Short mmCIF file of C-alpha atoms in Angstrom, two decimals:
data_model
loop_
_atom_site.label_atom_id
_atom_site.label_comp_id
_atom_site.label_asym_id
_atom_site.label_seq_id
_atom_site.Cartn_x
_atom_site.Cartn_y
_atom_site.Cartn_z
CA MET A 1 76.29 63.80 52.98
CA LYS A 2 74.50 65.95 55.84
CA ILE A 3 75.69 69.51 56.00
CA ILE A 4 75.74 70.82 59.41
CA SER A 5 75.35 74.61 60.22
CA LYS A 6 78.13 76.65 61.63
CA GLY A 7 75.95 77.13 64.89
CA LYS A 8 75.38 73.35 65.11
CA THR A 9 79.02 72.72 64.48
CA LYS A 10 80.05 74.87 67.37
CA ALA A 11 77.57 73.21 69.72
CA VAL A 12 79.20 69.86 68.71
CA ILE A 13 82.71 70.99 69.20
CA LEU A 14 81.68 72.45 72.68
CA SER A 15 80.04 69.26 73.88
CA ILE A 16 83.11 67.30 72.89
CA ARG A 17 85.41 69.64 74.62
CA LYS A 18 83.39 69.26 77.79
CA GLU A 19 83.18 65.58 77.62
CA PHE A 20 86.82 64.66 76.80
CA MET A 21 89.08 67.48 78.13
CA TYR A 22 90.18 67.95 81.74
CA GLN A 23 90.22 64.40 82.90
CA ASP A 24 93.23 64.68 85.04
CA LEU A 25 92.92 68.35 86.38
CA PRO A 26 90.27 69.62 88.68
CA LYS A 27 87.51 72.02 87.39
CA ILE A 28 88.31 75.28 89.29
CA GLY A 29 85.79 77.96 90.36
CA LEU A 30 87.28 81.18 90.87
CA LEU A 31 85.41 83.85 93.17
CA GLY A 32 86.13 86.95 91.53
CA GLY A 33 86.50 88.02 87.88
CA GLY A 34 88.88 91.13 88.09
CA GLN A 35 92.43 91.61 86.72
CA LEU A 36 94.07 89.20 88.91
CA GLY A 37 91.62 86.49 87.65
CA ARG A 38 92.25 87.44 84.25
CA MET A 39 95.92 86.84 84.54
CA LEU A 40 95.11 83.45 86.22
CA LEU A 41 93.16 82.30 83.27
CA GLN A 42 95.82 83.40 81.09
CA ALA A 43 98.40 81.25 83.08
CA GLY A 44 95.83 78.38 83.22
CA ILE A 45 95.62 78.27 79.37
CA ASP A 46 99.02 76.91 79.10
CA LEU A 47 98.17 73.85 81.58
CA ASP A 48 94.72 73.42 80.06
CA PHE A 49 92.87 74.21 83.17
CA GLN A 50 88.92 74.66 83.09
CA ILE A 51 88.43 77.76 85.17
CA SER A 52 85.13 79.43 85.60
CA CYS A 53 84.53 82.66 87.34
CA LEU A 54 81.82 84.34 89.58
CA ASP A 55 81.63 88.11 89.65
CA PRO A 56 78.83 90.66 90.06
CA ASP A 57 80.12 92.82 87.09
CA PRO A 58 78.76 91.49 83.80
CA GLU A 59 81.80 93.31 82.06
CA ALA A 60 84.48 92.08 84.55
CA PRO A 61 87.91 91.52 83.05
CA CYS A 62 87.26 87.69 83.25
CA HIS A 63 83.84 87.61 81.38
CA ARG A 64 85.10 86.88 77.84
CA LEU A 65 88.10 84.58 78.93
CA ALA A 66 86.43 82.20 81.55
CA TYR A 67 85.40 78.65 80.68
CA GLU A 68 81.98 79.55 82.18
CA PHE A 69 81.32 83.07 83.50
CA THR A 70 78.60 83.47 86.22
CA GLN A 71 77.38 86.96 87.09
CA GLY A 72 76.45 87.04 90.74
CA SER A 73 77.82 88.34 94.12
CA PHE A 74 80.65 86.43 95.61
CA GLN A 75 79.44 87.82 99.08
CA ASP A 76 76.00 86.08 98.80
CA PHE A 77 75.77 82.59 100.43
CA ASP A 78 73.39 80.91 98.06
CA THR A 79 75.15 82.40 95.11
CA VAL A 80 78.69 81.21 96.16
CA TYR A 81 77.32 77.84 97.32
CA GLN A 82 75.51 76.99 93.93
CA PHE A 83 78.61 78.07 91.98
CA GLY A 84 80.73 75.96 94.00
CA GLN A 85 78.62 72.81 93.68
CA SER A 86 79.60 72.36 90.07
CA GLN A 87 83.39 72.62 90.67
CA ASP A 88 86.02 70.34 91.90
CA LEU A 89 87.99 73.08 93.60
CA ILE A 90 87.20 76.56 94.51
CA SER A 91 89.77 79.29 94.81
CA ILE A 92 89.59 83.33 95.13
CA GLU A 93 91.17 86.23 93.53
CA ILE A 94 89.64 88.51 96.20
CA GLU A 95 89.16 87.74 99.84
CA HIS A 96 86.14 89.37 100.55
CA VAL A 97 83.91 86.59 99.71
CA ASN A 98 81.09 84.64 101.62
CA ILE A 99 83.21 82.25 104.01
CA ASP A 100 80.17 80.52 105.20
CA ALA A 101 79.20 79.23 101.95
CA LEU A 102 83.04 78.17 101.39
CA GLU A 103 83.07 76.21 104.61
CA LYS A 104 79.79 74.58 103.76
CA LEU A 105 81.31 73.49 100.36
CA ALA A 106 84.35 72.19 102.10
CA SER A 107 82.39 70.16 104.71
CA GLU A 108 80.71 68.48 101.61
CA GLY A 109 84.00 67.31 100.13
CA LYS A 110 84.96 70.40 97.85
CA GLN A 111 88.49 71.42 97.90
CA VAL A 112 88.64 75.15 98.93
CA TYR A 113 92.12 76.89 98.81
CA PRO A 114 93.12 79.08 100.46
CA GLN A 115 91.03 77.13 103.35
CA PRO A 116 87.96 79.07 104.52
CA HIS A 117 89.37 79.41 108.24
CA LEU A 118 92.33 81.14 106.85
CA LEU A 119 90.16 83.57 104.73
CA ARG A 120 88.22 84.33 107.89
CA MET A 121 91.20 85.46 109.96
CA ILE A 122 92.78 87.46 106.95
CA GLN A 123 89.42 89.02 106.15
CA ASP A 124 89.83 91.03 109.56
CA LYS A 125 93.09 92.85 110.00
CA ARG A 126 92.56 92.86 113.68
CA THR A 127 92.75 88.93 113.65
CA GLN A 128 95.65 89.14 111.30
CA LYS A 129 97.56 91.26 113.81
CA GLN A 130 96.69 89.02 116.73
CA PHE A 131 97.67 85.99 114.70
CA PHE A 132 101.33 87.49 114.02
CA GLN A 133 101.34 88.33 117.73
CA GLN A 134 100.47 84.91 119.04
CA TYR A 135 102.93 83.00 116.77
CA GLY A 136 105.66 85.42 117.31
CA PHE A 137 105.88 87.07 114.00
CA PRO A 138 107.32 90.44 113.89
CA THR A 139 104.89 93.47 113.25
CA ALA A 140 104.27 96.95 114.32
CA ASP A 141 102.74 97.76 117.65
CA PHE A 142 98.84 98.04 117.37
CA ARG A 143 95.77 98.76 119.48
CA LEU A 144 92.26 97.27 118.97
CA ILE A 145 89.43 99.76 118.80
CA GLU A 146 85.77 99.69 118.39
CA SER A 147 85.05 103.04 117.10
CA ARG A 148 86.33 106.45 116.35
CA GLU A 149 85.63 107.76 119.80
CA GLU A 150 88.17 105.17 121.27
CA ILE A 151 91.04 106.93 119.47
CA HIS A 152 90.92 109.40 122.24
CA GLN A 153 91.93 106.76 124.72
CA HIS A 154 95.12 106.40 122.74
CA LEU A 155 96.58 109.89 122.25
CA ASP A 156 99.90 108.57 123.61
CA PHE A 157 100.16 106.20 120.69
CA LEU A 158 99.75 108.68 117.89
CA PRO A 159 101.01 108.99 115.31
CA ALA A 160 99.29 105.85 113.98
CA TYR A 161 97.55 104.55 111.10
CA GLN A 162 93.95 103.71 111.75
CA LYS A 163 92.72 100.53 109.61
CA LEU A 164 89.35 99.32 109.32
CA GLY A 165 89.10 95.77 110.37
CA LYS A 166 86.96 94.65 107.44
CA GLY A 167 86.39 95.71 103.92
CA GLY A 168 89.45 97.88 103.21
CA TYR A 169 91.79 97.27 100.46
CA ASP A 170 93.68 98.85 97.49
CA GLY A 171 94.49 101.89 99.89
CA LYS A 172 90.90 102.10 101.08
CA GLY A 173 90.23 101.85 104.70
CA VAL A 174 93.53 103.17 106.00
CA GLN A 175 94.28 106.67 107.00
CA LEU A 176 97.11 108.28 109.21
CA ILE A 177 96.04 109.87 112.49
CA SER A 178 98.90 112.02 113.61
CA ASN A 179 97.29 114.08 116.35
CA ALA A 180 93.95 114.61 118.36
CA SER A 181 92.78 117.30 115.90
CA GLN A 182 92.53 114.50 113.16
CA ILE A 183 90.39 112.00 115.16
CA ALA A 184 87.19 113.57 113.84
CA GLU A 185 88.25 112.52 110.35
CA GLY A 186 88.82 108.80 111.40
CA PHE A 187 86.44 105.91 110.65
CA ASP A 188 83.67 105.32 113.15
CA ALA A 189 83.71 101.48 112.83
CA PRO A 190 85.71 98.43 114.50
CA GLY A 191 89.43 98.59 113.45
CA LEU A 192 92.91 99.05 114.97
CA LEU A 193 95.46 101.75 115.36
CA GLU A 194 99.09 100.54 114.02
CA LYS A 195 102.05 102.55 115.32
CA ALA A 196 103.37 104.65 112.44
CA VAL A 197 106.76 103.01 111.44
CA ASP A 198 109.83 104.96 110.40
CA PHE A 199 110.94 102.60 107.76
CA GLU A 200 113.61 102.53 105.13
CA LYS A 201 111.78 100.64 102.44
CA GLU A 202 108.35 98.78 101.88
CA LEU A 203 109.16 95.14 100.57
CA ALA A 204 107.03 92.12 99.69
CA VAL A 205 107.72 88.59 99.47
CA ILE A 206 105.15 86.11 97.55
CA VAL A 207 105.30 82.60 98.89
CA ALA A 208 103.50 79.37 97.65
CA ARG A 209 102.63 76.10 99.40
CA ASN A 210 100.97 73.35 97.67
CA ILE A 211 98.73 70.58 99.13
CA HIS A 212 101.72 68.33 99.74
CA GLY A 213 103.54 70.91 101.93
CA GLU A 214 106.04 71.98 99.37
CA VAL A 215 107.06 75.57 99.77
CA LYS A 216 108.77 78.01 97.45
CA ALA A 217 109.21 81.83 97.87
CA PHE A 218 109.83 84.48 95.27
CA PRO A 219 112.85 86.97 95.84
CA ALA A 220 111.74 90.04 97.66
CA VAL A 221 110.69 93.16 95.76
CA GLU A 222 110.84 96.67 96.71
CA MET A 223 107.63 98.88 96.36
CA VAL A 224 106.84 102.61 96.39
CA PHE A 225 103.18 103.70 97.01
CA HIS A 226 101.24 106.45 95.63
CA PRO A 227 101.35 109.36 98.18
CA VAL A 228 97.56 109.93 98.07
CA GLN A 229 95.83 106.80 97.01
CA ASN A 230 98.01 104.33 99.11
CA LEU A 231 98.26 101.92 96.12
CA VAL A 232 101.59 100.26 94.76
CA GLU A 233 102.57 102.89 92.20
CA PHE A 234 105.93 101.31 91.24
CA LEU A 235 108.16 98.24 92.39
CA ILE A 236 111.49 97.01 91.42
CA SER A 237 112.86 93.44 91.31
CA PRO A 238 115.07 92.25 92.93
CA ALA A 239 114.84 94.54 96.00
CA ALA A 240 118.09 96.68 96.69
CA ILE A 241 118.80 94.96 100.11
CA SER A 242 121.54 93.12 101.51
CA LYS A 243 121.65 89.10 101.58
CA GLU A 244 120.92 89.11 105.16
CA ILE A 245 117.73 91.35 104.87
CA GLU A 246 116.73 89.25 101.98
CA ALA A 247 117.14 85.90 103.84
CA GLN A 248 115.16 87.39 106.76
CA ALA A 249 112.26 88.44 104.73
CA VAL A 250 111.95 85.33 102.75
CA ASP A 251 112.25 83.34 106.10
CA ILE A 252 109.27 85.53 107.66
CA ALA A 253 107.19 84.68 104.80
CA THR A 254 108.08 80.87 104.60
CA ARG A 255 107.60 80.27 108.20
CA LEU A 256 104.28 82.40 108.14
CA ILE A 257 102.63 80.16 105.41
CA GLN A 258 103.97 76.86 106.91
CA GLU A 259 102.49 78.04 110.46
CA MET A 260 99.18 78.84 108.68
CA LYS A 261 99.33 75.44 106.74
CA MET A 262 97.90 77.53 104.02
CA VAL A 263 97.52 76.03 100.32
CA GLY A 264 97.77 78.53 97.49
CA LEU A 265 99.78 81.82 97.10
CA LEU A 266 100.48 84.22 100.08
CA ALA A 267 101.76 87.81 99.63
CA VAL A 268 103.34 89.32 102.58
CA GLU A 269 103.81 93.16 102.60
CA MET A 270 106.71 94.12 105.15
CA PHE A 271 108.36 97.11 106.35
CA LEU A 272 112.05 97.41 106.63
CA THR A 273 112.96 99.77 109.60
CA LYS A 274 115.88 102.14 109.61
CA GLU A 275 117.42 99.71 112.27
CA GLY A 276 117.30 96.87 109.83
CA GLN A 277 114.41 94.91 111.22
CA VAL A 278 111.83 93.31 108.89
CA LEU A 279 108.08 93.83 110.32
CA ILE A 280 105.12 92.25 108.62
CA ASN A 281 102.51 94.82 107.38
CA GLU A 282 99.69 92.78 106.00
CA ILE A 283 98.97 89.62 104.07
CA ALA A 284 97.08 88.65 100.99
CA PRO A 285 96.12 85.20 100.32
CA ARG A 286 96.14 85.38 96.61
CA PRO A 287 98.17 86.75 93.64
CA HIS A 288 99.08 90.24 94.47
CA ASN A 289 100.06 93.50 92.86
CA SER A 290 103.52 93.02 94.06
CA GLY A 291 103.99 90.05 91.83
CA HIS A 292 102.72 91.17 88.46
CA GLN A 293 106.36 91.60 87.00
CA THR A 294 106.71 87.75 87.51
CA ILE A 295 105.16 87.05 84.25
CA ARG A 296 108.08 88.56 82.42
CA ALA A 297 110.95 88.65 85.05
CA ASN A 298 110.79 85.10 86.69
CA ALA A 299 111.07 81.61 85.61
CA THR A 300 107.36 80.94 86.85
CA SER A 301 104.89 83.62 87.20
CA GLN A 302 102.93 84.02 90.59
CA TYR A 303 99.75 83.28 88.43
CA GLU A 304 101.22 79.79 87.35
CA GLN A 305 102.40 79.13 90.88
CA HIS A 306 99.13 79.74 92.34
CA LEU A 307 97.48 77.20 90.15
CA ARG A 308 100.25 74.56 90.56
CA ALA A 309 99.76 75.10 94.25
CA ILE A 310 96.03 74.45 94.75
CA ALA A 311 96.12 71.70 92.11
CA GLY A 312 98.78 69.72 93.76
CA LEU A 313 101.29 70.10 91.25
CA PRO A 314 105.06 70.58 91.86
CA LEU A 315 105.82 74.10 92.60
CA GLY A 316 107.78 76.02 89.71
CA ASP A 317 111.13 77.73 89.82
CA THR A 318 110.81 81.25 91.33
CA SER A 319 114.35 82.42 90.37
CA THR A 320 114.59 86.12 89.01
CA THR A 321 115.92 85.97 85.37
CA VAL A 322 116.27 89.60 84.86
CA PHE A 323 115.95 93.14 86.67
CA ALA A 324 112.34 94.28 86.37
CA GLY A 325 109.89 97.01 87.52
CA MET A 326 106.28 97.54 87.37
CA LEU A 327 104.14 100.55 87.02
CA ASN A 328 100.26 100.55 87.73
CA LEU A 329 98.30 102.36 85.14
CA LEU A 330 95.49 104.28 86.96
CA GLY A 331 92.75 106.33 85.65
CA GLU A 332 94.07 109.92 85.62
CA ALA A 333 92.23 112.46 87.89
CA GLY A 334 89.56 114.55 86.10
CA TYR A 335 88.58 111.75 83.75
CA THR A 336 85.54 109.39 83.81
CA GLY A 337 84.11 107.60 80.95
CA LYS A 338 85.38 105.30 78.09
CA VAL A 339 88.84 104.61 78.38
CA LYS A 340 91.63 105.78 76.16
CA TYR A 341 95.35 104.96 76.53
CA ALA A 342 97.23 107.95 75.38
CA GLY A 343 100.92 107.32 74.40
CA LEU A 344 100.45 103.54 74.38
CA SER A 345 102.23 103.17 70.86
CA GLU A 346 105.15 105.23 71.91
CA ALA A 347 105.63 103.25 75.03
CA LEU A 348 105.60 99.85 73.10
CA ALA A 349 108.44 101.10 70.96
CA ILE A 350 110.78 101.17 73.94
CA PRO A 351 112.60 97.73 74.19
CA GLY A 352 111.68 95.70 77.30
CA VAL A 353 108.33 97.56 78.10
CA TYR A 354 105.23 95.28 78.10
CA PRO A 355 101.86 96.96 78.93
CA PHE A 356 99.18 94.66 80.38
CA LEU A 357 95.69 96.10 80.05
CA TYR A 358 92.74 94.79 82.03
CA GLY A 359 89.77 95.11 79.52
CA LYS A 360 87.89 97.55 81.67
CA LYS A 361 85.94 99.98 79.54
CA ILE A 362 85.27 102.73 81.81
CA THR A 363 88.01 104.80 83.59
CA LYS A 364 87.59 106.77 86.63
CA PRO A 365 90.24 108.63 88.83
CA PHE A 366 92.75 106.34 90.42
CA ARG A 367 90.90 103.13 89.10
CA LYS A 368 93.43 100.38 88.15
CA MET A 369 93.09 99.94 84.58
CA GLY A 370 96.29 98.04 83.88
CA HIS A 371 100.06 97.88 84.53
CA VAL A 372 103.28 98.05 82.61
CA SER A 373 106.05 95.61 83.32
CA ILE A 374 109.60 96.60 82.29
CA ILE A 375 112.69 94.57 82.05
CA GLY A 376 116.40 95.59 81.65
CA ASP A 377 119.97 94.42 82.41
CA SER A 378 120.33 96.76 85.54
CA ARG A 379 118.17 98.31 88.14
CA GLU A 380 119.25 101.72 86.69
CA VAL A 381 118.06 100.68 83.18
CA VAL A 382 114.69 99.90 84.45
CA GLU A 383 114.42 102.84 86.49
CA GLU A 384 115.02 105.01 83.61
CA LYS A 385 112.66 103.21 81.41
CA ALA A 386 109.84 103.51 83.91
CA ASN A 387 110.53 107.19 84.20
CA GLN A 388 109.98 107.35 80.54
CA VAL A 389 107.01 105.27 80.68
CA ARG A 390 105.46 107.25 83.48
CA LYS A 391 105.76 110.53 81.42
CA ILE A 392 104.46 108.83 78.19
CA ILE A 393 101.12 106.79 79.16
CA ARG A 394 98.03 108.63 80.26
CA VAL A 395 94.79 106.78 81.18
CA ILE A 396 92.14 109.24 80.10
CA SER A 397 88.51 109.29 78.33
#
């Protein structure tokens, strides 16, 4: 009888796994290995998807969970093209990727979802806004600008938010210009001025469309943003809005993904004005911060829904099963270094409190380090628990 060492046994097992598994499901290559990718991988395990990741950070949240992890830039043409050649299907967890490489892969027969031309449009907030305008979707008034100096030509349009056309996300690349004295603090790059909206609430609807054209939307959620960092600090689901406003928000998101003919998951951030009008703010063609709570609070999570959509599977039930909230865990100001989660044990003792930590080893001020999903029998219960958790957990070093 021949004895096989543990190392050789492991190699044999891995070779069998690669040869005999995943015959019916596509091999998925994911551009990005951050926290959204991490939750996509976790959802993919249940359906036995083979998901490989590309990310520049060797310690990215996905690096230990991916079927294969490749360190490299998702913005470099050759890196993305070579990574995609070994996959059946390529998707994203961040939209700031090399579109030229994705277009070449698609031209050679690879499935790329969301489609590259849509990613190109969404990458630039200027073309996003022009798309909304061209196809009659409600959005705040805006002015395109090429430089900081051009803001002086639109003084009658202030107060307005200046947004960088490209590169801004997670609150970066957005700032309020209230009057002429603040123009010097603006971005000196192509972008837009968006009229400041006197809104009642900020809402989000996540909607999915699969390759067969089936569309399903999640119920609207209500978001509260951090006053300084412009990141979602807290959200609650479902949003406290009328049935008419809910129907209006869901209809806008549904029509938008259908007009785009996009395959995948689309997050649509919206303003609810004090006059009861719903306006599109921005969109993201991927799982989104406003859908984290769906893991615990909805029949199907946004992550599973994205995988179903791009793989051509039937879309899952999006109904909300319980009241839920979500708190982002941000690195506390004044702390940089190896992360510590103070108060985690105390928070875990509260029923209906579920922390999700992203596996990032180093904390920095306002860096996203995790989130907490909170469920309860009513909105009031969720808000009460959220206030408790907010006081208990601190992300320090």
